[in-house]
Amino acid sequence: MAYALQQLINGLSLGAVYGLIAIGYTMVYGIIGMINFAHGDIFMVSAFIAVTAFTLLAALGVTSLPLALIAVLITAIFFTSAYGWAVERMAYRPLRGSTRLAPLISAIGMSIFLQNMVQLTQGARVKPIPPVIEGGIELWQTADFTVQVSWTQIMIVLVTIVLMVAFTYLITQTAFGRQQRACEQDSTMTALLGINVDRTISATFMLGAALAAVAGVMVTVYYGVVDFFIGFVAGIKAFTAAVLGGIGSLPGAMLGGLIIGLIESFWAAYLSPEYKDVATFAILILVLMFRPSGLLGRPEVEKV
Amino acid sequence: MKKTLIATAFLALGAQTQLAHADLAVAIAGPMTGEYASAGEQIRKGAEMAIADINAKGGVLGQKLKLEVGDDACDPKQAVSVANAMVNKKIVFMHGHWCSSSTIPASEVYSEADIPMATVSTNPKVTERGLKNVFRIMGRDDQQGMVAGSYIAEKFKGKKVAVLDDKSAYGKGLADEMAKAMEAKGVKPTLRESITAGEKDYSGIVTKLKQAGVEVLAYGGYHTEVALILRQAQQAGLKLTVMGGDTMTNSELVTAAGANADNVMFTFSPDPRKNPDAAPVVKKFEAANVKPEGYVMYAYAAFQLFAEAATQAKSTKFADLEKTIRGNTFKTVIGDLSFDAKGDQKKPGFVVYQWKGGQYDYAK
């Protein structure tokens, strides 16, 4: 029982990270109907910015933890959104109006470019940072097992909840959210009504990148090591989460992320850690076979 | 004026290509990029120093050595294409690759092209396939697994031990051998699992180890995963002692795992830095700001072996080199090298080491 609880906690914190990245896929899909294949690498870039920022702060002698963490978060969000904007500007906007395949391929090119850029400028080695937040709380003690939640795990889950609330508010209640939903439904009509569609799309890319930035900082703090390749695996898992939850749906992306985190965690716990990725992707295939629109997605209605 | 300049330039160019033509191309290959790039860097540093030293003494058979570097990122597919590229470059000797999973397929390419190679890959299969061109300047996994497994069975009597590997040719082979050696001494592993290398989240397996009450982890795989496992174990409130293989010599383990690295033990050949004959070379490396740890001295020794063998054989032809290497004993910075019929070192010997405060030394 205690063991299951511990695995639940592990799975939730892993799933929260996947969910944060998945929202970027889902939002971009929602607005332009395409998968941003460079999104995973935006996340990787953010993790590298976080490592650099932590190292710089440590060199400057900033030791107050909340202060350092907030400074790193702001830095990462700032630079990573710039990357998100640039990806849209270079890989998507020039190809708007072309066949659907072209921007997908240019995004894959962007992903390879980002990976190689980081590898060439930062080196191919694993970059470690010293532990930022240590320790945790003992949640529950049984005769043979102590359930432990580390402060990092608590932080990840809290930050994710706060961001989810903020984003739901942004999309459903604000003028920007209305514009975004309008573009999603009919971008030509929205443009005719005097809304700058290009700017809305750019902002969406930047928001997605900002969430990936937060995920990147969390992962850096949680695992303490990053390398130029982390974007690939995390990207694919988050993409799977977005599809599982119903691509285009915000709560769906979060739910998908949590489900994948939990599957991974419990599969490793009770079956074999060797085959946990196989399990994740098998579930994806099953969902696509029996509910192609995902768990929370609506079947696409043909617009007339 | 301009014409003469161009003419001189052409002349100079011609002279240079002629010189380059007379060079002997030798090569290293390994993970120069990717997760294990630091091992590739060690090999490169060692090889560069060895070749500079050999060239300073006049080269081999009057010809200077020229180093080619191949990057396989520890990917078997890339290793084969690196091997083909090296064959095209007409190299006369190869030191590499590093990962057993790369060395095994690549060695077949070198074998067909009659290129002798020295390797530090430890999987038994590297020499078991009867290839004539492979010489292993390190011990084998069945030997180091034996040493590591027996050490665990004797020193950690009564503690629960888990055996874990990363599914690679090297990792799985080593973990299996460790488990075999432990069982031969009557210790049955509490858990036997595999993980996926390259991932970042190992909290699931760490929790599983904690639930099973495991205190000692016999690990087959590379240092980067060990660092993550140790860090996540600490966060989960689990104190683990790790026993690994030769890849744990990498000081990147200490950077990534922090103080947790002090719980890491591993098997490796007797420390070449303690070899009195190697002292001048060790000093040279230190002067060049290169830590002569891990595979640095092995790469140096590989080229000493080649230079010595070519000098004795008075030829760089495969048949002559192969006969000379197999029939003689060579003095190198990692000690005397002599090989059996399979191409394995005659007296490998493994010692158990432990990390302590960022340095590794023989375990007490």
PDB file of N, CA, C and O in Angstrom, chain A residues 125, chain B residues 28-29 31-32 37-53 67-69 95 281 284-301 303:
ATOM      1  N   ARG A 125      28.390  16.741 -23.799  1.00  0.00           N
ATOM      2  CA  ARG A 125      28.418  16.068 -22.510  1.00  0.00           C
ATOM      3  C   ARG A 125      27.160  16.332 -21.700  1.00  0.00           C
ATOM      4  O   ARG A 125      26.451  17.292 -21.930  1.00  0.00           O
TER       5      ARG A 125
ATOM      6  N   ILE B  28      41.363   6.406 -34.162  1.00  0.00           N
ATOM      7  CA  ILE B  28      40.588   6.035 -32.983  1.00  0.00           C
ATOM      8  C   ILE B  28      39.119   6.198 -33.346  1.00  0.00           C
ATOM      9  O   ILE B  28      38.769   6.970 -34.229  1.00  0.00           O
ATOM     10  N   ALA B  29      38.264   5.452 -32.645  1.00  0.00           N
ATOM     11  CA  ALA B  29      36.825   5.624 -32.839  1.00  0.00           C
ATOM     12  C   ALA B  29      36.143   5.360 -31.513  1.00  0.00           C
ATOM     13  O   ALA B  29      36.618   4.570 -30.697  1.00  0.00           O
ATOM     14  N   PRO B  31      32.691   7.140 -28.759  1.00  0.00           N
ATOM     15  CA  PRO B  31      31.658   8.159 -28.609  1.00  0.00           C
ATOM     16  C   PRO B  31      32.255   9.550 -28.425  1.00  0.00           C
ATOM     17  O   PRO B  31      32.510   9.969 -27.308  1.00  0.00           O
ATOM     18  N   MET B  32      32.504  10.256 -29.523  1.00  0.00           N
ATOM     19  CA  MET B  32      33.034  11.620 -29.407  1.00  0.00           C
ATOM     20  C   MET B  32      31.902  12.597 -29.091  1.00  0.00           C
ATOM     21  O   MET B  32      32.130  13.689 -28.606  1.00  0.00           O
ATOM     22  N   ALA B  37      30.238  10.938 -24.296  1.00  0.00           N
ATOM     23  CA  ALA B  37      31.294  11.665 -25.006  1.00  0.00           C
ATOM     24  C   ALA B  37      32.552  11.838 -24.166  1.00  0.00           C
ATOM     25  O   ALA B  37      33.645  11.948 -24.704  1.00  0.00           O
ATOM     26  N   SER B  38      32.405  11.853 -22.852  1.00  0.00           N
ATOM     27  CA  SER B  38      33.598  12.073 -22.037  1.00  0.00           C
ATOM     28  C   SER B  38      34.576  10.907 -22.150  1.00  0.00           C
ATOM     29  O   SER B  38      35.779  11.098 -22.031  1.00  0.00           O
ATOM     30  N   ALA B  39      34.054   9.696 -22.405  1.00  0.00           N
ATOM     31  CA  ALA B  39      34.954   8.563 -22.615  1.00  0.00           C
ATOM     32  C   ALA B  39      35.708   8.736 -23.928  1.00  0.00           C
ATOM     33  O   ALA B  39      36.911   8.472 -24.011  1.00  0.00           O
ATOM     34  N   GLY B  40      34.995   9.204 -24.948  1.00  0.00           N
ATOM     35  CA  GLY B  40      35.636   9.458 -26.239  1.00  0.00           C
ATOM     36  C   GLY B  40      36.739  10.493 -26.100  1.00  0.00           C
ATOM     37  O   GLY B  40      37.803  10.384 -26.704  1.00  0.00           O
ATOM     38  N   GLU B  41      36.472  11.478 -25.267  1.00  0.00           N
ATOM     39  CA  GLU B  41      37.463  12.533 -25.056  1.00  0.00           C
ATOM     40  C   GLU B  41      38.728  11.958 -24.404  1.00  0.00           C
ATOM     41  O   GLU B  41      39.842  12.323 -24.764  1.00  0.00           O
ATOM     42  N   GLN B  42      38.531  11.045 -23.450  1.00  0.00           N
ATOM     43  CA  GLN B  42      39.694  10.415 -22.802  1.00  0.00           C
ATOM     44  C   GLN B  42      40.547   9.685 -23.838  1.00  0.00           C
ATOM     45  O   GLN B  42      41.776   9.806 -23.846  1.00  0.00           O
ATOM     46  N   ILE B  43      39.866   8.917 -24.696  1.00  0.00           N
ATOM     47  CA  ILE B  43      40.590   8.158 -25.709  1.00  0.00           C
ATOM     48  C   ILE B  43      41.352   9.117 -26.620  1.00  0.00           C
ATOM     49  O   ILE B  43      42.525   8.910 -26.949  1.00  0.00           O
ATOM     50  N   ARG B  44      40.689  10.198 -26.991  1.00  0.00           N
ATOM     51  CA  ARG B  44      41.294  11.165 -27.910  1.00  0.00           C
ATOM     52  C   ARG B  44      42.522  11.818 -27.287  1.00  0.00           C
ATOM     53  O   ARG B  44      43.576  11.916 -27.924  1.00  0.00           O
ATOM     54  N   LYS B  45      42.407  12.221 -26.027  1.00  0.00           N
ATOM     55  CA  LYS B  45      43.534  12.866 -25.351  1.00  0.00           C
ATOM     56  C   LYS B  45      44.727  11.915 -25.282  1.00  0.00           C
ATOM     57  O   LYS B  45      45.862  12.295 -25.538  1.00  0.00           O
ATOM     58  N   GLY B  46      44.431  10.660 -24.947  1.00  0.00           N
ATOM     59  CA  GLY B  46      45.499   9.667 -24.842  1.00  0.00           C
ATOM     60  C   GLY B  46      46.163   9.427 -26.172  1.00  0.00           C
ATOM     61  O   GLY B  46      47.393   9.378 -26.279  1.00  0.00           O
ATOM     62  N   ALA B  47      45.339   9.305 -27.219  1.00  0.00           N
ATOM     63  CA  ALA B  47      45.871   9.008 -28.551  1.00  0.00           C
ATOM     64  C   ALA B  47      46.706  10.176 -29.068  1.00  0.00           C
ATOM     65  O   ALA B  47      47.788   9.976 -29.629  1.00  0.00           O
ATOM     66  N   GLU B  48      46.205  11.395 -28.861  1.00  0.00           N
ATOM     67  CA  GLU B  48      46.926  12.565 -29.368  1.00  0.00           C
ATOM     68  C   GLU B  48      48.315  12.669 -28.746  1.00  0.00           C
ATOM     69  O   GLU B  48      49.309  12.918 -29.425  1.00  0.00           O
ATOM     70  N   MET B  49      48.351  12.441 -27.425  1.00  0.00           N
ATOM     71  CA  MET B  49      49.643  12.510 -26.738  1.00  0.00           C
ATOM     72  C   MET B  49      50.581  11.427 -27.245  1.00  0.00           C
ATOM     73  O   MET B  49      51.756  11.681 -27.512  1.00  0.00           O
ATOM     74  N   ALA B  50      50.056  10.193 -27.403  1.00  0.00           N
ATOM     75  CA  ALA B  50      50.892   9.081 -27.846  1.00  0.00           C
ATOM     76  C   ALA B  50      51.470   9.381 -29.217  1.00  0.00           C
ATOM     77  O   ALA B  50      52.673   9.166 -29.466  1.00  0.00           O
ATOM     78  N   ILE B  51      50.634   9.895 -30.110  1.00  0.00           N
ATOM     79  CA  ILE B  51      51.083  10.124 -31.478  1.00  0.00           C
ATOM     80  C   ILE B  51      52.090  11.276 -31.530  1.00  0.00           C
ATOM     81  O   ILE B  51      53.095  11.203 -32.253  1.00  0.00           O
ATOM     82  N   ALA B  52      51.837  12.308 -30.714  1.00  0.00           N
ATOM     83  CA  ALA B  52      52.812  13.399 -30.658  1.00  0.00           C
ATOM     84  C   ALA B  52      54.160  12.868 -30.183  1.00  0.00           C
ATOM     85  O   ALA B  52      55.215  13.216 -30.741  1.00  0.00           O
ATOM     86  N   ASP B  53      54.137  11.997 -29.168  1.00  0.00           N
ATOM     87  CA  ASP B  53      55.385  11.442 -28.644  1.00  0.00           C
ATOM     88  C   ASP B  53      56.086  10.560 -29.674  1.00  0.00           C
ATOM     89  O   ASP B  53      57.307  10.610 -29.835  1.00  0.00           O
ATOM     90  N   LEU B  67      46.579  11.074 -37.138  1.00  0.00           N
ATOM     91  CA  LEU B  67      45.439  10.504 -36.418  1.00  0.00           C
ATOM     92  C   LEU B  67      44.118  10.861 -37.090  1.00  0.00           C
ATOM     93  O   LEU B  67      43.828  12.012 -37.370  1.00  0.00           O
ATOM     94  N   GLU B  68      43.308   9.837 -37.331  1.00  0.00           N
ATOM     95  CA  GLU B  68      41.931  10.040 -37.788  1.00  0.00           C
ATOM     96  C   GLU B  68      41.003   9.756 -36.609  1.00  0.00           C
ATOM     97  O   GLU B  68      41.258   8.853 -35.837  1.00  0.00           O
ATOM     98  N   VAL B  69      39.941  10.559 -36.496  1.00  0.00           N
ATOM     99  CA  VAL B  69      39.020  10.360 -35.378  1.00  0.00           C
ATOM    100  C   VAL B  69      37.631  10.026 -35.905  1.00  0.00           C
ATOM    101  O   VAL B  69      37.096  10.736 -36.754  1.00  0.00           O
ATOM    102  N   HIS B  95      42.336   2.045 -32.943  1.00  0.00           N
ATOM    103  CA  HIS B  95      42.088   1.829 -31.522  1.00  0.00           C
ATOM    104  C   HIS B  95      40.634   2.198 -31.250  1.00  0.00           C
ATOM    105  O   HIS B  95      40.248   3.344 -31.298  1.00  0.00           O
ATOM    106  N   VAL B 281      55.196   9.495 -18.398  1.00  0.00           N
ATOM    107  CA  VAL B 281      54.041   9.790 -19.240  1.00  0.00           C
ATOM    108  C   VAL B 281      52.934  10.429 -18.402  1.00  0.00           C
ATOM    109  O   VAL B 281      52.286  11.387 -18.827  1.00  0.00           O
ATOM    110  N   LYS B 284      53.740  13.933 -17.963  1.00  0.00           N
ATOM    111  CA  LYS B 284      53.506  14.663 -19.206  1.00  0.00           C
ATOM    112  C   LYS B 284      52.028  15.031 -19.349  1.00  0.00           C
ATOM    113  O   LYS B 284      51.688  16.140 -19.735  1.00  0.00           O
ATOM    114  N   PHE B 285      51.172  14.062 -19.059  1.00  0.00           N
ATOM    115  CA  PHE B 285      49.740  14.325 -19.140  1.00  0.00           C
ATOM    116  C   PHE B 285      49.350  15.418 -18.157  1.00  0.00           C
ATOM    117  O   PHE B 285      48.592  16.324 -18.480  1.00  0.00           O
ATOM    118  N   GLU B 286      49.874  15.307 -16.944  1.00  0.00           N
ATOM    119  CA  GLU B 286      49.506  16.300 -15.943  1.00  0.00           C
ATOM    120  C   GLU B 286      49.995  17.684 -16.332  1.00  0.00           C
ATOM    121  O   GLU B 286      49.309  18.678 -16.115  1.00  0.00           O
ATOM    122  N   ALA B 287      51.163  17.729 -16.952  1.00  0.00           N
ATOM    123  CA  ALA B 287      51.682  19.013 -17.413  1.00  0.00           C
ATOM    124  C   ALA B 287      50.786  19.605 -18.504  1.00  0.00           C
ATOM    125  O   ALA B 287      50.636  20.818 -18.622  1.00  0.00           O
ATOM    126  N   ALA B 288      50.171  18.707 -19.294  1.00  0.00           N
ATOM    127  CA  ALA B 288      49.285  19.173 -20.365  1.00  0.00           C
ATOM    128  C   ALA B 288      47.868  19.369 -19.846  1.00  0.00           C
ATOM    129  O   ALA B 288      46.941  19.575 -20.626  1.00  0.00           O
ATOM    130  N   ASN B 289      47.719  19.274 -18.516  1.00  0.00           N
ATOM    131  CA  ASN B 289      46.411  19.481 -17.893  1.00  0.00           C
ATOM    132  C   ASN B 289      45.377  18.430 -18.290  1.00  0.00           C
ATOM    133  O   ASN B 289      44.204  18.720 -18.442  1.00  0.00           O
ATOM    134  N   VAL B 290      45.841  17.195 -18.494  1.00  0.00           N
ATOM    135  CA  VAL B 290      44.934  16.090 -18.784  1.00  0.00           C
ATOM    136  C   VAL B 290      45.041  15.115 -17.628  1.00  0.00           C
ATOM    137  O   VAL B 290      46.132  14.689 -17.280  1.00  0.00           O
ATOM    138  N   LYS B 291      43.919  14.790 -17.008  1.00  0.00           N
ATOM    139  CA  LYS B 291      43.955  13.794 -15.937  1.00  0.00           C
ATOM    140  C   LYS B 291      44.141  12.425 -16.578  1.00  0.00           C
ATOM    141  O   LYS B 291      43.305  11.993 -17.354  1.00  0.00           O
ATOM    142  N   PRO B 292      45.214  11.714 -16.268  1.00  0.00           N
ATOM    143  CA  PRO B 292      45.419  10.415 -16.927  1.00  0.00           C
ATOM    144  C   PRO B 292      44.546   9.312 -16.328  1.00  0.00           C
ATOM    145  O   PRO B 292      45.042   8.271 -15.929  1.00  0.00           O
ATOM    146  N   GLU B 293      43.244   9.555 -16.261  1.00  0.00           N
ATOM    147  CA  GLU B 293      42.343   8.580 -15.643  1.00  0.00           C
ATOM    148  C   GLU B 293      41.615   7.792 -16.719  1.00  0.00           C
ATOM    149  O   GLU B 293      41.720   8.094 -17.899  1.00  0.00           O
ATOM    150  N   GLY B 294      40.869   6.798 -16.270  1.00  0.00           N
ATOM    151  CA  GLY B 294      40.028   6.038 -17.195  1.00  0.00           C
ATOM    152  C   GLY B 294      40.813   5.448 -18.348  1.00  0.00           C
ATOM    153  O   GLY B 294      41.759   4.714 -18.150  1.00  0.00           O
ATOM    154  N   TYR B 295      40.432   5.813 -19.576  1.00  0.00           N
ATOM    155  CA  TYR B 295      40.991   5.168 -20.763  1.00  0.00           C
ATOM    156  C   TYR B 295      42.130   5.956 -21.397  1.00  0.00           C
ATOM    157  O   TYR B 295      42.641   5.569 -22.439  1.00  0.00           O
ATOM    158  N   VAL B 296      42.542   7.043 -20.772  1.00  0.00           N
ATOM    159  CA  VAL B 296      43.584   7.879 -21.360  1.00  0.00           C
ATOM    160  C   VAL B 296      44.860   7.071 -21.577  1.00  0.00           C
ATOM    161  O   VAL B 296      45.411   7.014 -22.680  1.00  0.00           O
ATOM    162  N   MET B 297      45.310   6.395 -20.507  1.00  0.00           N
ATOM    163  CA  MET B 297      46.557   5.641 -20.598  1.00  0.00           C
ATOM    164  C   MET B 297      46.412   4.433 -21.517  1.00  0.00           C
ATOM    165  O   MET B 297      47.379   3.993 -22.132  1.00  0.00           O
ATOM    166  N   TYR B 298      45.171   3.908 -21.625  1.00  0.00           N
ATOM    167  CA  TYR B 298      44.959   2.748 -22.496  1.00  0.00           C
ATOM    168  C   TYR B 298      45.121   3.138 -23.959  1.00  0.00           C
ATOM    169  O   TYR B 298      45.673   2.395 -24.767  1.00  0.00           O
ATOM    170  N   ALA B 299      44.608   4.349 -24.280  1.00  0.00           N
ATOM    171  CA  ALA B 299      44.750   4.819 -25.657  1.00  0.00           C
ATOM    172  C   ALA B 299      46.225   5.046 -25.966  1.00  0.00           C
ATOM    173  O   ALA B 299      46.713   4.715 -27.047  1.00  0.00           O
ATOM    174  N   TYR B 300      46.936   5.600 -24.986  1.00  0.00           N
ATOM    175  CA  TYR B 300      48.376   5.820 -25.158  1.00  0.00           C
ATOM    176  C   TYR B 300      49.068   4.477 -25.433  1.00  0.00           C
ATOM    177  O   TYR B 300      49.850   4.325 -26.365  1.00  0.00           O
ATOM    178  N   ALA B 301      48.704   3.491 -24.605  1.00  0.00           N
ATOM    179  CA  ALA B 301      49.334   2.176 -24.717  1.00  0.00           C
ATOM    180  C   ALA B 301      49.024   1.516 -26.051  1.00  0.00           C
ATOM    181  O   ALA B 301      49.867   0.829 -26.634  1.00  0.00           O
ATOM    182  N   PHE B 303      48.705   2.825 -28.943  1.00  0.00           N
ATOM    183  CA  PHE B 303      49.592   3.297 -30.013  1.00  0.00           C
ATOM    184  C   PHE B 303      51.047   2.924 -29.754  1.00  0.00           C
ATOM    185  O   PHE B 303      51.815   2.729 -30.698  1.00  0.00           O
TER     186      PHE B 303
END
